[in-house]
CSV table of C-alpha atoms in Angstrom, one decimal:
chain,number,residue,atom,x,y,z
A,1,UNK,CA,-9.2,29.5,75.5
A,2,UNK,CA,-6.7,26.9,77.1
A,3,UNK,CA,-5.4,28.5,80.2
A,4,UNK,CA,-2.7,27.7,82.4
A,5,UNK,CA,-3.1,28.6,86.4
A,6,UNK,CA,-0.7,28.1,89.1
A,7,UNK,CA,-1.6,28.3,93.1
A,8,UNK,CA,-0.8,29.7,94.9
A,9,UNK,CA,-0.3,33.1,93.9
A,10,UNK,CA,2.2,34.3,96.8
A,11,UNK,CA,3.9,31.9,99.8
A,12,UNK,CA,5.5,33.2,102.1
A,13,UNK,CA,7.6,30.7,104.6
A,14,UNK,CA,10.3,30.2,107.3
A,15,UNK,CA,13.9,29.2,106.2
A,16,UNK,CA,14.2,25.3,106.3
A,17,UNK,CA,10.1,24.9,105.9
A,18,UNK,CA,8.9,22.9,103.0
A,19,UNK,CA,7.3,24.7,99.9
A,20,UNK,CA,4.4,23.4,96.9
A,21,UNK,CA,3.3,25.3,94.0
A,22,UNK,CA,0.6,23.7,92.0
A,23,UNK,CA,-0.1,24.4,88.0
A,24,UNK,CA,-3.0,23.0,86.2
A,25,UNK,CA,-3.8,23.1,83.0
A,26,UNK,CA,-7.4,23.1,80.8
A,27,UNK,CA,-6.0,21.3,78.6
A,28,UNK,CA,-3.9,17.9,78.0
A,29,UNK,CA,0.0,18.7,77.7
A,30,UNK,CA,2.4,16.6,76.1
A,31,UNK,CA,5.0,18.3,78.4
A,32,UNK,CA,5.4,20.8,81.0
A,33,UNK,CA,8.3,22.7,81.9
A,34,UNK,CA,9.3,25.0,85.2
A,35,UNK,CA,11.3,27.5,85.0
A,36,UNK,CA,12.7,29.9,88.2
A,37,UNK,CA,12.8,33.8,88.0
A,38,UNK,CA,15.0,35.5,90.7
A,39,UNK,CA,13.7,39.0,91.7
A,40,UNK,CA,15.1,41.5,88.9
A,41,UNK,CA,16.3,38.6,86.9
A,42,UNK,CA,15.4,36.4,83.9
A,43,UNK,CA,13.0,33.1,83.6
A,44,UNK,CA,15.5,30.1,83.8
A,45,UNK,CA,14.4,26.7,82.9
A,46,UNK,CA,14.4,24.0,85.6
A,47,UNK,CA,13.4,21.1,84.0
A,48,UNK,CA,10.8,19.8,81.6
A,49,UNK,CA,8.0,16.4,82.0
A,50,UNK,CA,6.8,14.5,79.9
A,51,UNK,CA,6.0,11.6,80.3
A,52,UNK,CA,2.5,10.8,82.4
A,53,UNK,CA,3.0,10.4,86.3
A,54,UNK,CA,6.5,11.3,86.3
A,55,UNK,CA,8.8,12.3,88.9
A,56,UNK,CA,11.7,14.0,88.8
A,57,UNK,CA,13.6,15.4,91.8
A,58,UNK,CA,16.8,18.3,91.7
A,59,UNK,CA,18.5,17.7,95.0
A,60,UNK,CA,15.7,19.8,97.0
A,61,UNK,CA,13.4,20.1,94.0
A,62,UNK,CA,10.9,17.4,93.4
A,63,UNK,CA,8.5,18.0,90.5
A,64,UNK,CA,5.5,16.0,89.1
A,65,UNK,CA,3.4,15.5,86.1
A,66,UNK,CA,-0.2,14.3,86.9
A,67,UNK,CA,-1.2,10.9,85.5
A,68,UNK,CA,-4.0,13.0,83.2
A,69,UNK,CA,-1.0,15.4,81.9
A,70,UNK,CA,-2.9,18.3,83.0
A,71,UNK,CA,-1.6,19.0,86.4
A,72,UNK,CA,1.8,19.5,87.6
A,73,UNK,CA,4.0,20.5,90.8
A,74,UNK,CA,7.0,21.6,92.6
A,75,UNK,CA,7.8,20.9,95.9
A,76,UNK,CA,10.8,22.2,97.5
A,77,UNK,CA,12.7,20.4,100.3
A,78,UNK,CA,13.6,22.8,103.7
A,79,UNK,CA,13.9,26.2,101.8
A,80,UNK,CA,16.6,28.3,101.9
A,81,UNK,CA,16.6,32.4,101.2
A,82,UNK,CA,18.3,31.1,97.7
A,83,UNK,CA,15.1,29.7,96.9
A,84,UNK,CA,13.6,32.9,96.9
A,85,UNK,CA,12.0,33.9,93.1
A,86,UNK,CA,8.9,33.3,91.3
A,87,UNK,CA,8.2,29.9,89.9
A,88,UNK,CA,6.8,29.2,86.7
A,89,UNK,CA,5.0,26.4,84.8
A,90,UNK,CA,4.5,26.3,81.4
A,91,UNK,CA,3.3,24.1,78.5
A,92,UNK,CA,3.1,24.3,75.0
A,93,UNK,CA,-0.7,25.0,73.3
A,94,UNK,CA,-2.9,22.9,71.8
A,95,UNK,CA,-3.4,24.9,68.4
A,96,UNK,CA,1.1,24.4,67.9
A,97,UNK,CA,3.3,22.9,69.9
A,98,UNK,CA,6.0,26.2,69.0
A,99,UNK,CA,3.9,28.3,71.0
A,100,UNK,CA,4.6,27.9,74.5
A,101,UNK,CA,2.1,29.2,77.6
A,102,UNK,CA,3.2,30.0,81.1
A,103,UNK,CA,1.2,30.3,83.7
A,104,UNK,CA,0.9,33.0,86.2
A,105,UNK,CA,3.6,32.2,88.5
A,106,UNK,CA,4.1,32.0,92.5
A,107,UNK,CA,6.0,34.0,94.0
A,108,UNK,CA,8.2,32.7,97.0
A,109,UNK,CA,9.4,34.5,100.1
A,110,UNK,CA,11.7,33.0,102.7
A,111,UNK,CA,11.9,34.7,106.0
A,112,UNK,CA,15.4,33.9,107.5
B,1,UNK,CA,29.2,31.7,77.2
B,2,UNK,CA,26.4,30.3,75.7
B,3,UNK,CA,23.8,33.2,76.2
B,4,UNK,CA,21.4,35.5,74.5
B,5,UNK,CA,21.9,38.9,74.6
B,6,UNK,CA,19.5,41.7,74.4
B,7,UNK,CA,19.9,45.2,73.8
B,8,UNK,CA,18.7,48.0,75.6
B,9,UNK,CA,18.4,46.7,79.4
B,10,UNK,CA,15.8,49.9,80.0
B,11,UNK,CA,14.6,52.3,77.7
B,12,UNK,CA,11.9,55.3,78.2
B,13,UNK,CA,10.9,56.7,74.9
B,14,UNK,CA,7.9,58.9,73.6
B,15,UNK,CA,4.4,57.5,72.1
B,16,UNK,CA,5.2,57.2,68.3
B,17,UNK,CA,8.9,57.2,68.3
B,18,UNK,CA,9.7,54.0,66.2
B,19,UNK,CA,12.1,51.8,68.4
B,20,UNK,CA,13.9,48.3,67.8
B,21,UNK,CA,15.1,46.2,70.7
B,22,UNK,CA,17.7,44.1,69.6
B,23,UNK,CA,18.0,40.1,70.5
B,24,UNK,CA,21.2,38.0,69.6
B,25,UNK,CA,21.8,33.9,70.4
B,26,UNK,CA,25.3,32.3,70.2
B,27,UNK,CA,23.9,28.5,70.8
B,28,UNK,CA,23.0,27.8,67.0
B,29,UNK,CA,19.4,27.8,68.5
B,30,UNK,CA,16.9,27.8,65.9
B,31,UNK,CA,14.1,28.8,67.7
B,32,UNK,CA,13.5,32.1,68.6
B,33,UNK,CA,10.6,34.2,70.8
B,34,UNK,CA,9.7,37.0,72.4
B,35,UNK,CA,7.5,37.7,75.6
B,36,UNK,CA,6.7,40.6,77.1
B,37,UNK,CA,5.7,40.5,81.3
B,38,UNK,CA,3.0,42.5,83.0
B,39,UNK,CA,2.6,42.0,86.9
B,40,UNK,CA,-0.5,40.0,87.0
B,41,UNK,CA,-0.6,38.5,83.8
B,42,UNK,CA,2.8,36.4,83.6
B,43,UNK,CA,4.7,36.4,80.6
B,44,UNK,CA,2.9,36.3,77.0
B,45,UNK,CA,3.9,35.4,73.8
B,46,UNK,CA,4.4,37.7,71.4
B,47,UNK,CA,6.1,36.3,68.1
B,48,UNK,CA,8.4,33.4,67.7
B,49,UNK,CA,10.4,32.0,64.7
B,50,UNK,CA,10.6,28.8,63.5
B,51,UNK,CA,14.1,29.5,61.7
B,52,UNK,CA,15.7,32.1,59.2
B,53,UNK,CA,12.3,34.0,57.4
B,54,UNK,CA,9.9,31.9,58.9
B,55,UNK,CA,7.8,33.9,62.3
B,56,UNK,CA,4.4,33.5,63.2
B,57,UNK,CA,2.5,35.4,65.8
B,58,UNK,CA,1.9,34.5,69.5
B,59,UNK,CA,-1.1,36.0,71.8
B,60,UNK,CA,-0.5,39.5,71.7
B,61,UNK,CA,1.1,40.6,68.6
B,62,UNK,CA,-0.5,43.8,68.2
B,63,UNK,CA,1.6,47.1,67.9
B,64,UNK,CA,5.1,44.6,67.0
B,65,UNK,CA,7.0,43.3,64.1
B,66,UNK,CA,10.0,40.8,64.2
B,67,UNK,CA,12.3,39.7,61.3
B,68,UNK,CA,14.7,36.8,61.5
B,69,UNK,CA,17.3,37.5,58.7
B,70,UNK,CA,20.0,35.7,60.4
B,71,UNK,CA,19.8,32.7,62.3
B,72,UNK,CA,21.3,34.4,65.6
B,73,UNK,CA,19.3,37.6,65.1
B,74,UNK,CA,15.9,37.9,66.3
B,75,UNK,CA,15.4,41.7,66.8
B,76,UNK,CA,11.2,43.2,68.1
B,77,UNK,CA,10.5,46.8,66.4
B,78,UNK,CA,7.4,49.0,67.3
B,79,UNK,CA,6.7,51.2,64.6
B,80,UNK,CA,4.8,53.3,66.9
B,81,UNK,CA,4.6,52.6,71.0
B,82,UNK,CA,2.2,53.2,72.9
B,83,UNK,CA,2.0,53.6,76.8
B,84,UNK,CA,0.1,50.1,77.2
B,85,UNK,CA,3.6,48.6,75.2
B,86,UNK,CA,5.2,49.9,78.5
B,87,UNK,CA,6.4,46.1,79.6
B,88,UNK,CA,9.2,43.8,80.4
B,89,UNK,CA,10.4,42.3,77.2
B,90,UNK,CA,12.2,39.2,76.8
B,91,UNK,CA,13.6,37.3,74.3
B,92,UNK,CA,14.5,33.3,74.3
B,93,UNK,CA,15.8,30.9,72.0
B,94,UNK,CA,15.7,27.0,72.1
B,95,UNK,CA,17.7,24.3,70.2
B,96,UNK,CA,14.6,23.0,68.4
B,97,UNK,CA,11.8,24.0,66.4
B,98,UNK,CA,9.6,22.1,69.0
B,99,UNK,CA,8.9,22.9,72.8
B,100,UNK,CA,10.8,20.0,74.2
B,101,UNK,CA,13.4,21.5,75.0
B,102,UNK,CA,13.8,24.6,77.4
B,103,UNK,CA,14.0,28.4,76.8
B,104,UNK,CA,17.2,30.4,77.3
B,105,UNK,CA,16.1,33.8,78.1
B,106,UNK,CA,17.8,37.4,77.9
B,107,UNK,CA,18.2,39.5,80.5
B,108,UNK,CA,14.6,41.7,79.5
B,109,UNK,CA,14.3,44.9,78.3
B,110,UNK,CA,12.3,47.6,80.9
B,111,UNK,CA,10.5,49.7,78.6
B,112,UNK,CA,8.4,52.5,79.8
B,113,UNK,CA,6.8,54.3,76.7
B,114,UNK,CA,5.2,58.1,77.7
């Protein structure tokens, strides 16, 4: 079935190094979204992309969308301990577009 | 405050007890969902809802029912939990009935079923 995977699982980096998380998907989206979960909080959306080889950036946040729609990532800037939380991507399935699937998540530590 | 609100935050109930978690948007949102996340395995769909009577089932709908008799209302009931319900459960909503917009989730509901 269409799956959804993000690397890596866990990062763990140094206060003011720079950060990636990759997502690919099996399948062709017509958008992808990322949202942030802080440790004993709730997903919160970051942005969504749609359009094919776009980039959009967040102050520290950068965020792409692979020219084949099936790949995606977030690259953060010098994190900072408030960067800490688990990052997801997510798309919406081929079978209906009101069905929405997230991948797995990474996880990111930042050592002060 | 534009938010959705669910109801408990952490409940630890008995296999078979009948239980409803409740789910509440102010935003007008017409889209509705709820996930449920297990360490590992990231967050799954469960049911969503189009709008008022209109749900449909996600990927792991087993064990749930929903009802959406109110447009702000969205609440998840298991007739009869089980321990392998025992989960983080949350609820989101989203302006349209598409996914181009993003979720706003609830706070999540710990629920440890024994």
């Amino acid at each position: 079935g269409q799956q959804v995977m993000q690397i890596p699982q866990y990062q763990h980096v140094q206060e003011g190094e720079d950060f990636t998380t990759y997502c690919n998907s099996s399948t062709t989206l017509s958008n992808i979204q990322w949202y942030k979960q802080r440790p004993g909080g709730h997903p919160v959306f970051l942005i969504q992309l749609v359009k094919s080889g776009e980039v959009k950036k967040q102050k520290r946040l950068t965020f792409q969308f692979g020219e084949a729609k099936k790949n995606s990532s977030l690259h953060i800037t010098a994190t900072q301990t408030t960067d800490v939380g688990t990052y997801f991507c997510a798309g919406p399935k081929m079978d209906s577009s009101y069905k929405l699937i997230f991948g797995s998540g990474t996880r990111l530590l930042v050592r002060p | 405050e534009a938010q959705v609100t669910q109801n408990p935050r952490y409940l630890i109930t008995v296999t078979g007890k009948k239980l409803t978690v409740t789910c509440s948007q102010n935003m007008n949102h017409e889209y509705m969902s709820w996930y449920r996340q297990d360490p590992g395995l990231g967050l799954r769909q469960i049911y969503y809802s189009m709008n008022v009577e209109v749900t449909d089932k996600g990927d792991v709908p087993e064990g749930y029912k929903v009802s959406r008799k109110e447009k702000r209302n969205f609440p998840l009931i298991l007739e009869s939990p089980s321990p392998n319900q025992t989960s983080l459960y949350f609820c989101a909503s989203s302006l349209t009935l598409s996914t181009n917009y993003g979720y706003t989730f609830g706070s999540g509901t710990r629920l440890t079923v024994v």
